Coordinates of C-alpha atoms and ligand atoms in Angstrom, one line a residue:
M238 CA 0.0 0.0 0.0
R239 CA 2.8 2.3 -0.8
S240 CA 0.9 4.0 -3.5
P241 CA -0.5 7.4 -2.8
L242 CA -2.8 6.8 -5.8
L243 CA -4.4 3.8 -4.1
L244 CA -4.7 5.7 -0.9
G245 CA -6.1 8.6 -2.7
A246 CA -8.7 6.4 -4.4
A247 CA -9.7 4.9 -1.0
L248 CA -10.0 8.3 0.5
T249 CA -12.0 9.6 -2.4
L250 CA -14.4 6.7 -2.3
F251 CA -14.9 7.2 1.4
A252 CA -15.4 10.9 1.0
E253 CA -18.0 10.2 -1.7
C254 CA -19.9 7.8 0.4
W255 CA -19.8 10.2 3.2
L256 CA -20.8 13.2 1.2
F257 CA -23.5 11.4 -0.7
R258 CA -25.0 9.4 2.1
G259 CA -27.6 12.1 2.5
V260 CA -28.8 11.2 -0.9
T261 CA -28.5 7.5 -1.0
A262 CA -32.0 7.3 0.4
Q263 CA -33.9 5.0 -1.7
N264 CA -37.0 5.1 -3.6
F265 CA -40.2 4.6 -1.7
T266 CA -40.9 0.9 -1.5
D267 CA -44.2 -0.7 -2.5
E268 CA -44.9 -1.5 1.1
Q269 CA -44.5 2.1 2.1
L270 CA -46.7 3.3 -0.8
V271 CA -49.4 1.0 0.3
V272 CA -49.4 2.4 3.8
V273 CA -49.5 6.0 2.4
Q274 CA -52.4 5.0 0.2
N275 CA -54.3 3.4 3.1
Q276 CA -54.0 6.5 5.3
L277 CA -55.1 8.6 2.4
A278 CA -58.2 6.4 1.9
A279 CA -58.9 6.5 5.6
G280 CA -58.4 10.2 6.0
A281 CA -60.1 11.7 2.9
S282 CA -63.3 13.3 3.9
H283 CA -63.8 16.5 1.9
S284 CA -64.7 17.0 -1.7
W285 CA -61.2 18.1 -2.8
E286 CA -59.7 15.2 -0.9
Y287 CA -61.8 12.7 -2.7
G288 CA -60.9 14.3 -6.0
T289 CA -57.2 14.6 -5.2
R290 CA -57.2 11.0 -4.1
A291 CA -58.8 9.9 -7.3
E292 CA -56.2 11.7 -9.4
A293 CA -53.3 10.3 -7.3
L294 CA -54.7 6.7 -7.7
L295 CA -55.1 7.2 -11.4
E296 CA -51.6 8.4 -11.9
L297 CA -50.0 5.8 -9.7
T298 CA -52.1 2.7 -10.0
A299 CA -53.8 3.1 -13.4
P300 CA -51.4 5.3 -15.3
S301 CA -52.9 4.5 -18.7
Y302 CA -56.1 6.2 -17.6
S303 CA -54.3 9.3 -16.4
V304 CA -53.9 12.3 -18.7
F305 CA -50.1 11.9 -18.5
Y306 CA -50.1 8.7 -20.4
P307 CA -48.5 9.2 -23.8
S308 CA -51.4 8.1 -26.0
P309 CA -54.4 10.0 -27.4
L310 CA -57.3 11.0 -25.1
P311 CA -59.9 9.9 -24.3
P312 CA -58.7 6.4 -23.1
P313 CA -60.3 3.1 -24.2
Q314 CA -63.9 2.8 -23.2
T315 CA -63.4 -0.9 -22.5
I316 CA -61.1 -1.2 -19.5
P317 CA -58.3 -3.7 -20.3
P318 CA -58.0 -6.6 -17.8
S319 CA -54.6 -5.4 -16.9
V320 CA -56.0 -2.1 -15.6
N321 CA -57.6 -1.8 -12.2
L322 CA -59.8 1.3 -11.9
T323 CA -61.8 -0.1 -9.0
A324 CA -60.7 2.4 -6.4
V325 CA -61.1 5.4 -8.7
L326 CA -64.5 4.3 -9.9
D327 CA -65.6 3.7 -6.3
I328 CA -65.0 7.3 -5.6
A329 CA -67.2 8.4 -8.5
R330 CA -69.9 5.8 -7.5
T331 CA -70.0 6.8 -3.9
T332 CA -70.2 10.5 -4.8
V333 CA -72.9 10.1 -7.4
A334 CA -74.9 7.6 -5.4
N335 CA -75.0 9.9 -2.5
R336 CA -75.6 13.1 -4.5
S337 CA -79.3 13.4 -3.7
A338 CA -78.6 12.9 0.0
S339 CA -75.7 15.3 0.1
N340 CA -77.5 17.9 -2.1
G341 CA -81.0 17.6 -0.7
N342 CA -82.8 16.0 -3.7
I343 CA -82.5 19.0 -5.9
T344 CA -82.5 18.7 -9.7
G345 CA -80.7 20.6 -12.4
P346 CA -77.3 22.4 -12.1
Q347 CA -75.6 21.3 -8.8
P348 CA -72.2 20.4 -7.5
L349 CA -71.2 16.8 -7.2
I350 CA -71.1 17.3 -3.4
A351 CA -72.8 20.4 -2.0
D352 CA -70.0 22.3 -0.4
A353 CA -69.1 25.9 0.6
A354 CA -66.4 25.7 -2.1
A355 CA -67.6 26.0 -5.7
G356 CA -64.3 24.7 -7.1
D357 CA -63.5 21.8 -4.8
P358 CA -66.3 19.4 -5.9
C359 CA -65.2 19.7 -9.5
S360 CA -62.0 17.8 -8.6
I361 CA -64.1 14.6 -8.5
G362 CA -65.4 15.4 -12.0
V363 CA -62.7 13.5 -13.9
A364 CA -63.5 10.3 -12.0
V365 CA -67.2 10.8 -12.7
L366 CA -66.4 11.4 -16.4
L367 CA -64.4 8.2 -16.5
A368 CA -67.2 6.3 -14.9
N369 CA -69.5 7.5 -17.6
W370 CA -67.0 6.9 -20.4
T371 CA -66.3 3.4 -19.3
G372 CA -70.0 2.6 -19.1
Q373 CA -70.4 2.0 -15.3
G374 CA -74.0 3.2 -15.4
A375 CA -75.0 0.2 -17.4
S376 CA -74.2 -2.1 -14.4
D377 CA -75.0 0.2 -11.4
G378 CA -77.8 2.3 -12.8
L379 CA -76.2 5.6 -11.9
D380 CA -76.4 8.6 -14.3
Y381 CA -72.7 9.7 -14.3
A382 CA -73.1 11.8 -17.5
G383 CA -76.0 13.7 -15.9
A384 CA -74.0 14.3 -12.7
A385 CA -71.1 15.5 -14.6
R386 CA -73.3 17.8 -16.7
D387 CA -75.0 19.2 -13.6
Q388 CA -71.6 20.0 -12.1
L389 CA -70.4 21.6 -15.3
E390 CA -73.5 23.8 -15.6
F391 CA -73.3 24.7 -11.9
I392 CA -69.6 25.9 -12.1
M393 CA -70.2 27.7 -15.4
S394 CA -73.4 29.5 -14.5
R395 CA -74.3 29.5 -10.8
V396 CA -71.1 30.8 -9.2
P397 CA -69.9 34.4 -8.9
Q398 CA -67.3 35.6 -11.5
T399 CA -65.0 38.5 -11.9
S400 CA -66.0 41.0 -14.6
D401 CA -63.6 39.4 -17.0
G402 CA -64.9 35.9 -16.2
A403 CA -62.7 34.2 -13.5
I404 CA -64.9 31.8 -11.7
S405 CA -65.0 32.1 -8.0
H406 CA -63.7 29.3 -5.8
R407 CA -66.6 29.9 -3.4
V408 CA -70.3 29.8 -3.8
A409 CA -71.4 32.6 -1.5
E410 CA -68.9 35.2 -2.5
L411 CA -66.4 36.1 -5.2
Q412 CA -63.1 34.8 -4.1
L413 CA -60.2 33.4 -6.1
W414 CA -58.0 30.7 -4.6
S415 CA -54.8 29.3 -6.1
D416 CA -56.2 25.8 -5.1
S417 CA -58.9 26.2 -7.7
V418 CA -56.5 25.8 -10.6
Y419 CA -56.2 22.1 -9.6
M420 CA -59.9 21.6 -9.0
V421 CA -61.7 23.2 -11.9
P422 CA -59.7 23.6 -15.2
P423 CA -58.6 19.9 -15.4
F424 CA -62.2 19.0 -15.1
L425 CA -63.2 21.4 -17.8
A426 CA -60.4 20.2 -20.1
Y427 CA -61.3 16.5 -19.5
Y428 CA -64.9 17.2 -20.1
G429 CA -63.9 18.8 -23.4
V430 CA -61.9 15.8 -24.7
V431 CA -64.5 13.2 -23.6
T432 CA -67.4 15.0 -25.2
G433 CA -65.5 16.4 -28.2
N434 CA -66.0 20.0 -27.1
Q435 CA -63.0 22.2 -27.8
T436 CA -64.7 25.2 -26.3
L437 CA -64.2 23.6 -22.9
L438 CA -60.5 23.0 -23.4
L439 CA -60.2 26.6 -24.3
E440 CA -62.2 27.6 -21.2
A441 CA -59.8 25.6 -19.0
Y442 CA -56.9 27.7 -20.5
T443 CA -58.8 30.9 -20.1
Q444 CA -59.6 30.3 -16.4
I445 CA -55.9 29.6 -15.7
S446 CA -54.9 32.7 -17.6
L447 CA -57.3 34.8 -15.6
Y448 CA -56.3 33.3 -12.3
R449 CA -52.6 33.9 -13.1
N450 CA -53.4 37.6 -13.9
Y451 CA -55.0 38.0 -10.5
L452 CA -52.9 35.9 -8.3
R453 CA -49.3 36.0 -9.6
D454 CA -46.9 38.6 -8.0
K455 CA -44.9 39.8 -10.8
K456 CA -41.8 40.4 -8.8
S457 CA -41.4 37.0 -7.4
N458 CA -43.5 34.9 -9.7
L459 CA -45.1 33.4 -6.6
W460 CA -48.9 33.2 -6.5
K461 CA -51.0 34.7 -3.8
H462 CA -53.3 32.2 -2.0
V463 CA -56.8 33.9 -1.6
L464 CA -57.9 37.1 -3.3
F465 CA -61.1 39.1 -2.7
G466 CA -63.9 38.5 -0.2
S467 CA -63.7 37.7 3.4
G468 CA -60.5 36.3 4.9
Q469 CA -58.1 36.9 2.1
D470 CA -54.7 35.3 2.2
L471 CA -52.3 37.4 0.1
G472 CA -49.3 35.3 1.3
H473 CA -47.5 33.0 -1.0
W474 CA -48.9 29.7 0.3
A475 CA -46.6 26.9 -0.7
T476 CA -49.2 24.3 -1.3
G477 CA -51.3 26.9 -3.3
N478 CA -48.4 27.4 -5.7
G479 CA -48.2 23.6 -6.0
W480 CA -51.9 23.3 -6.7
A481 CA -51.6 25.9 -9.5
A482 CA -48.6 24.3 -11.1
A483 CA -50.1 20.8 -10.9
G484 CA -53.5 21.9 -12.3
M485 CA -51.8 23.6 -15.2
L486 CA -49.9 20.5 -15.9
R487 CA -53.0 18.4 -16.1
V488 CA -54.6 20.8 -18.5
L489 CA -51.3 21.0 -20.6
A490 CA -51.3 17.2 -20.8
T491 CA -55.0 17.0 -21.6
M492 CA -54.5 19.4 -24.5
Q493 CA -51.4 17.8 -25.7
R494 CA -53.1 14.4 -25.9
S495 CA -56.3 15.8 -27.4
Q496 CA -57.3 15.8 -31.1
W497 CA -56.7 19.6 -31.1
S498 CA -53.1 19.4 -29.9
N499 CA -51.5 21.1 -33.0
E500 CA -53.9 24.0 -33.2
M501 CA -53.7 24.6 -29.5
Y502 CA -49.9 24.4 -29.4
N503 CA -49.4 28.1 -28.3
L504 CA -51.7 27.6 -25.4
Q505 CA -49.7 24.6 -24.2
S506 CA -46.6 26.7 -24.6
D507 CA -48.0 29.4 -22.4
L508 CA -49.0 26.8 -19.7
A509 CA -45.5 25.4 -19.8
A510 CA -44.0 28.8 -19.3
W511 CA -46.4 29.6 -16.5
I512 CA -45.5 26.4 -14.7
G513 CA -41.8 27.2 -15.1
E514 CA -42.4 30.6 -13.6
I515 CA -43.8 29.0 -10.4
H516 CA -40.8 26.6 -10.3
G517 CA -38.4 29.4 -10.6
G518 CA -40.1 31.5 -7.9
M519 CA -40.6 28.6 -5.5
Y520 CA -37.3 26.8 -5.7
S521 CA -35.4 30.0 -5.0
Y522 CA -37.0 29.6 -1.5
L523 CA -36.4 25.9 -0.9
N524 CA -34.7 25.2 2.4
T525 CA -31.6 22.9 2.8
N526 CA -33.8 20.3 4.3
G527 CA -35.8 20.0 1.1
L528 CA -38.9 21.6 2.4
F529 CA -40.7 24.9 1.9
Y530 CA -42.0 27.1 4.6
N531 CA -45.8 27.1 4.7
W532 CA -45.7 30.6 3.2
V533 CA -42.6 30.1 1.1
D534 CA -41.0 33.5 1.8
Q535 CA -41.9 33.7 5.4
P536 CA -39.3 32.0 7.5
D537 CA -41.4 32.5 10.6
S538 CA -43.9 30.1 9.3
F539 CA -43.3 26.3 9.7
Y540 CA -41.9 23.7 7.4
D541 CA -44.3 21.9 5.1
A542 CA -43.5 18.6 3.3
S543 CA -46.8 18.4 1.4
S544 CA -46.0 21.3 -0.9
A545 CA -42.5 20.0 -1.4
A546 CA -43.9 16.7 -2.6
L547 CA -46.5 18.2 -4.9
L548 CA -44.2 20.7 -6.5
A549 CA -41.5 18.1 -7.1
S550 CA -44.1 16.0 -8.9
T551 CA -44.7 18.9 -11.3
V552 CA -41.1 19.1 -12.2
Y553 CA -41.0 15.5 -13.4
R554 CA -44.2 16.1 -15.3
L555 CA -42.9 19.3 -17.0
S556 CA -39.8 17.4 -18.0
Q557 CA -41.8 14.6 -19.4
L558 CA -44.4 16.8 -21.3
W559 CA -42.4 19.7 -22.4
N560 CA -38.7 18.8 -22.2
V561 CA -37.9 21.4 -19.6
H562 CA -35.5 19.9 -17.3
T563 CA -34.2 22.9 -15.4
H564 CA -35.4 21.9 -12.0
I565 CA -34.9 18.1 -12.3
P566 CA -31.8 18.1 -10.1
I567 CA -33.6 20.0 -7.4
A568 CA -36.7 17.7 -7.6
E569 CA -34.4 14.7 -7.3
Q570 CA -33.0 16.2 -4.1
V571 CA -36.4 16.8 -2.7
R572 CA -37.6 13.4 -3.6
R573 CA -34.6 11.8 -1.8
A574 CA -35.1 14.1 1.2
L575 CA -38.7 13.0 1.5
A576 CA -37.8 9.3 1.3
A577 CA -34.9 9.7 3.7
N578 CA -34.7 7.7 6.8
S579 CA -34.0 9.3 10.1
S580 CA -30.3 8.5 10.2
D581 CA -29.7 10.2 6.9
T582 CA -28.2 13.7 6.8
V583 CA -30.3 15.8 4.5
D584 CA -28.8 18.8 2.9
V585 CA -30.2 19.3 -0.5
K586 CA -27.7 22.0 -1.3
T587 CA -24.6 19.8 -1.2
Y588 CA -25.5 17.6 -4.2
P589 CA -25.7 18.0 -7.0
P590 CA -24.8 21.6 -7.9
W591 CA -28.0 23.4 -8.5
P592 CA -28.8 25.4 -11.6
A593 CA -29.5 28.4 -9.4
T594 CA -29.3 28.9 -5.6
P595 CA -30.6 32.4 -5.0
T596 CA -31.3 32.1 -1.3
A597 CA -29.1 31.2 1.6
S598 CA -25.4 31.2 0.8
P599 CA -24.3 27.7 -0.1
S600 CA -22.7 27.3 3.3
S601 CA -21.0 24.0 2.9
G602 CA -20.1 22.4 6.1
A603 CA -19.7 19.5 3.6
T604 CA -16.1 20.4 2.8
S605 CA -14.8 20.5 6.3
S606 CA -16.5 17.5 7.9
P607 CA -15.6 14.6 5.6
T608 CA -11.9 15.2 6.3
S609 CA -12.4 14.9 10.0
T610 CA -14.1 11.5 9.7
S611 CA -11.8 10.3 6.9
S612 CA -9.1 9.6 9.4
A613 CA -11.3 6.8 10.7
T614 CA -11.3 4.9 7.4
F615 CA -7.8 5.8 6.8
T616 CA -6.9 3.4 9.5
S617 CA -9.2 0.6 8.4
S618 CA -9.0 0.7 4.6
P619 CA -5.3 -0.1 4.1
S620 CA -5.8 -3.7 5.3
S621 CA -8.3 -4.6 2.6
S622 CA -6.8 -2.2 0.1
S623 CA -4.9 -3.9 -2.7
E624 CA -7.7 -4.8 -5.2
T625 CA -11.0 -3.5 -4.0
P626 CA -11.0 -0.5 -1.8
S627 CA -14.6 -0.2 -2.8
S628 CA -15.9 -3.0 -0.6
T629 CA -15.7 -1.3 2.7
P630 CA -17.3 2.1 1.9
A631 CA -19.9 0.6 -0.5
S632 CA -21.3 -1.7 2.2
T633 CA -21.8 1.2 4.5
S634 CA -23.7 3.3 2.1
A635 CA -26.2 1.3 0.1
S636 CA -28.1 -1.0 2.3
P637 CA -31.2 -2.5 0.6
S638 CA -30.3 -5.1 3.2
S639 CA -32.9 -7.2 5.0
T640 CA -34.4 -5.0 7.7
P641 CA -36.7 -7.2 9.7
A642 CA -40.1 -7.2 7.9
T643 CA -41.8 -5.1 10.5
N644 CA -43.2 -1.6 10.0
P645 CA -42.2 -0.3 6.5
M646 CA -42.6 3.3 7.8
Q647 CA -40.2 2.8 10.7
N648 CA -37.3 5.2 10.8
L649 CA -38.4 7.5 8.0
L650 CA -37.5 11.1 8.5
H651 CA -40.7 12.5 7.0
F652 CA -43.3 10.0 8.0
T653 CA -44.9 9.1 11.3
S654 CA -44.6 5.5 12.2
D655 CA -48.2 5.0 11.1
G656 CA -47.4 6.4 7.7
W657 CA -48.4 10.1 7.6
L658 CA -46.2 12.6 5.9
T659 CA -44.7 15.1 8.3
P660 CA -44.4 18.0 8.9
V661 CA -47.5 19.3 7.1
V662 CA -49.8 22.2 7.0
N663 CA -53.3 21.5 8.4
P664 CA -55.4 21.1 5.2
D665 CA -58.4 22.5 7.0
S666 CA -56.7 25.5 8.4
W667 CA -53.8 26.7 6.2
G668 CA -52.2 28.9 8.8
V669 CA -51.3 26.2 11.2
E670 CA -49.3 23.0 11.2
G671 CA -51.3 19.9 11.2
A672 CA -50.8 16.3 12.1
Q673 CA -52.5 14.4 9.3
S674 CA -52.9 15.7 5.8
P675 CA -54.9 13.5 3.3
E676 CA -53.8 15.8 0.4
G677 CA -50.2 15.4 1.6
Q678 CA -50.5 11.7 1.3
A679 CA -51.9 12.1 -2.2
F680 CA -49.0 14.3 -3.2
V681 CA -46.5 11.6 -2.1
L682 CA -48.3 9.3 -4.6
D683 CA -48.3 12.0 -7.2
L684 CA -44.5 12.4 -6.7
Q685 CA -43.9 8.7 -7.0
A686 CA -46.0 8.4 -10.1
A687 CA -44.4 11.4 -11.8
W688 CA -40.9 10.2 -10.9
S689 CA -41.5 6.7 -12.0
D690 CA -43.1 7.8 -15.4
W691 CA -40.1 10.1 -15.8
V692 CA -37.7 7.3 -15.1
Q693 CA -39.5 5.1 -17.6
A694 CA -39.2 7.8 -20.2
G695 CA -35.4 7.6 -19.8
A696 CA -35.0 10.2 -17.1
P697 CA -34.6 13.1 -19.5
G698 CA -32.5 15.9 -18.0
A699 CA -30.9 13.7 -15.4
N700 CA -27.6 14.4 -17.2
S701 CA -27.4 17.9 -15.8
A702 CA -27.4 16.3 -12.4
R703 CA -24.9 13.7 -13.4
V704 CA -22.6 16.3 -14.9
G705 CA -22.6 18.1 -11.6
A706 CA -22.0 14.9 -9.7
A707 CA -19.2 13.9 -12.1
A708 CA -17.5 17.3 -11.7
S709 CA -17.6 17.0 -7.9
R710 CA -16.1 13.5 -8.2
V711 CA -13.2 14.8 -10.2
V712 CA -12.6 17.4 -7.6
M713 CA -12.7 14.8 -4.8
A714 CA -10.5 12.4 -6.7
V715 CA -7.8 15.1 -7.0
A716 CA -8.2 16.1 -3.4
G717 CA -8.0 12.5 -2.4
V718 CA -4.7 11.9 -4.3
V719 CA -3.2 15.1 -2.9
L720 CA -4.3 14.1 0.6
G721 CA -2.8 10.7 0.0
F722 CA 0.6 12.2 -0.9
G723 CA 0.3 14.5 2.1
L724 CA -0.3 11.6 4.5
L725 CA 2.4 9.4 3.0
Y726 CA 5.3 11.8 2.6
Ligands
NAG1993 C1 -38.2 2.0 -7.2 O1 -39.2 1.3 -6.5 C2 -40.0 0.4 -7.3 C3 -41.1 -0.2 -6.4 O2 -40.7 -0.2 -5.1 C4 -39.1 -0.6 -7.9 O3 -39.8 -1.5 -8.7 C5 -38.0 0.1 -8.8 O4 -37.1 -0.8 -9.3 C6 -37.3 1.1 -7.9 N1 -36.5 1.9 -8.8 C7 -35.2 2.2 -8.5 C8 -34.5 3.0 -9.5 O5 -34.7 1.9 -7.5
NAG1994 C1 -58.4 -3.8 -7.8 O1 -58.3 -2.8 -6.8 C2 -59.1 -3.0 -5.7 C3 -59.0 -1.7 -4.8 O2 -57.8 -1.1 -4.8 C4 -58.7 -4.2 -4.9 O3 -59.5 -4.4 -3.8 C5 -58.9 -5.4 -5.9 O4 -58.4 -6.5 -5.3 C6 -58.1 -5.1 -7.2 N1 -58.5 -6.1 -8.1 C7 -57.6 -6.9 -8.8 C8 -58.2 -7.9 -9.7 O5 -56.4 -6.8 -8.5
NAG1995 C1 -73.8 11.2 2.0 O1 -74.3 12.5 2.3 C2 -74.7 12.7 3.6 C3 -75.4 14.0 3.7 O2 -74.6 15.1 3.2 C4 -73.4 12.7 4.4 O3 -73.7 12.9 5.8 C5 -72.7 11.3 4.3 O4 -71.5 11.4 4.9 C6 -72.5 11.1 2.8 N1 -72.0 9.7 2.6 C7 -70.9 9.4 1.9 C8 -70.6 8.0 1.8 O5 -70.3 10.3 1.3
NAG1996 C1 -84.8 13.1 -0.4 O1 -85.6 12.1 -0.9 C2 -85.6 10.9 0.0 C3 -86.4 9.8 -0.7 O2 -87.4 10.3 -1.5 C4 -86.2 11.3 1.3 O3 -86.3 10.2 2.2 C5 -85.4 12.4 1.9 O4 -86.0 12.8 3.1 C6 -85.3 13.6 1.0 N1 -84.3 14.5 1.5 C7 -84.5 15.8 1.6 C8 -83.4 16.7 2.2 O5 -85.5 16.3 1.1
NAG1997 C1 -70.7 9.8 -21.6 O1 -70.1 8.7 -22.3 C2 -70.6 8.7 -23.6 C3 -70.0 7.5 -24.3 O2 -70.5 6.3 -23.6 C4 -70.2 9.9 -24.4 O3 -70.7 9.9 -25.7 C5 -70.8 11.1 -23.7 O4 -70.3 12.3 -24.3 C6 -70.3 11.1 -22.2 N1 -70.9 12.2 -21.5 C7 -70.2 13.0 -20.7 C8 -71.0 14.1 -20.0 O5 -69.1 12.8 -20.4
NAG1998 C1 -69.5 23.0 -25.5 O1 -69.5 23.5 -24.1 C2 -70.0 24.8 -24.0 C3 -69.8 25.2 -22.5 O2 -70.5 24.3 -21.7 C4 -71.5 24.8 -24.4 O3 -72.0 26.1 -24.3 C5 -71.5 24.3 -25.9 O4 -72.9 24.2 -26.3 C6 -70.9 23.0 -26.0 N1 -70.8 22.7 -27.5 C7 -71.2 21.6 -28.0 C8 -71.0 21.4 -29.4 O5 -71.7 20.7 -27.2
NAG1999 C1 -31.0 4.5 6.7 O1 -30.1 4.9 5.7 C2 -28.7 4.6 6.0 C3 -27.8 5.2 5.0 O2 -28.5 5.7 3.9 C4 -28.6 3.1 6.0 O3 -27.3 2.7 6.4 C5 -29.6 2.5 7.0 O4 -29.6 1.1 7.0 C6 -31.0 3.0 6.8 N1 -31.9 2.5 7.8 C7 -33.1 2.0 7.6 C8 -33.9 1.6 8.8 O5 -33.5 1.9 6.4

């Protein structure tokens, strides 16, 4: 072991393992995802939670029936045996079957579930449209098309609007919420492709465009949360920005896979740009732990993991749909941070180099600490050195090893032991931290689905991350060799 090169290599490997241990955190396992899904199913109790759950289940468990699937819309009317839509169709069935009870036996225009929110019940609309499209009424006798039509007419004609036509998120008063972009336009767009009505696709775009005009702050590109009416929230609510980006993506995908894709190209292009605006605004405020503050630019609010999950999902989707990969390295970091276990050190700013890091100086404690620990391996590695200095460090880092088959949520940094994402904003009271967020559970599924579709598409844009990682490896290799010389001579 007289070679400084060997020693350098050993040191480099160790330093790499040490530096990157914060990001070796795996992929969510299937067992973990099942727990997340079960808690979502158990916890969802509001209209938007049913709708958001239906969307997450589509994307993760029946992707060929999600708008992100790369084939023309609408999907096959006959559900292939390989596709299980049961859980999604159950949401539509329960909602429509209970409609007269929840709405007091009224007829004509009405929401799918009577609710103080005008926008939220529309989120269940896509599941109801799918139930109609796949002919569920023939076996269960429910009028899905009628329920969808009533919901459409209600949102278009029975709800307050701004003078230029932005539809209120609330029934009783005119109020625009960033949340609404996820609830309403994707329903309008999907209604359009299923019924062959281009006007509705255009309406989806128009609503988004109007909402952006009202809610976006031009300086930061962050969206306000609630404008007009009683109890406004002019703050930049993290989840609200996520809702807006995610809703725009679903409309973009729906347009792109529709029969009018070519003639509506410029509208898609706008949507992609507007999603990118939000990414740029939001990620300049990401914290080193991979989370946003509840109001992103207010450090005196609390950390929220649900918005981090939702927004990261939109990064993979934008990459997949529009070949914009700018924020892929950041999304990868966030994803790893959310899947980290409690012994991982998470500092999303140490790897890989980010395209832009406007906030918080890249204070790298990373450069100083590895050297202090490296002396420890320095003593152990020489013995095994000659051929494979890799064996020792490798075994410490990657461990898909056999942890006793107990609770799959054990030791996760961002989940309680019973599988709830944490920390999260209270979904029923956006100013305070909550304990259990059904929408947060759905966002974890959205993230997994978006990431896994992106991986299947060949992980476009991952190169930018790899280039950064490769560069830092070269730096470390050189440093390792220099250090090797220093220690030997
Ligand atoms: C991620 O997890 C899924 C399911 O748990 C697994 O099938 C897949 O191979 C994993 N992918 C990677 C890159 O680890
Ligand atoms: C389809 O999904 C439902 C609910 O998720 C599940 O209960 C059922 O067993 C699944 N069916 C098949 C054939 O896998
Ligand atoms: C049906 O509607 C009633 C009345 O609004 C409500 O109390 C009940 O929880 C609903 N049931 C389901 C399964 O949604
Ligand atoms: C709706 O109709 C059902 C059956 O006709 C009846 O039992 C129920 O009381 C009605 N509900 C309301 C709110 O009118
Ligand atoms: C319901 O499905 C049928 C096809 O079975 C379709 O022609 C019709 O447009 C759909 N209606 C709605 C409101 O989606
Ligand atoms: C398309 O939808 C709009 C809005 O609901 C409606 O006014 C119009 O009649 C529809 N067009 C067709 C051809 O159904
Ligand atoms: C947590 O991660 C570390 C390193 O990434 C790994 O060594 C450890 O086995 C993991 N623990 C669990 C419980 O997964």
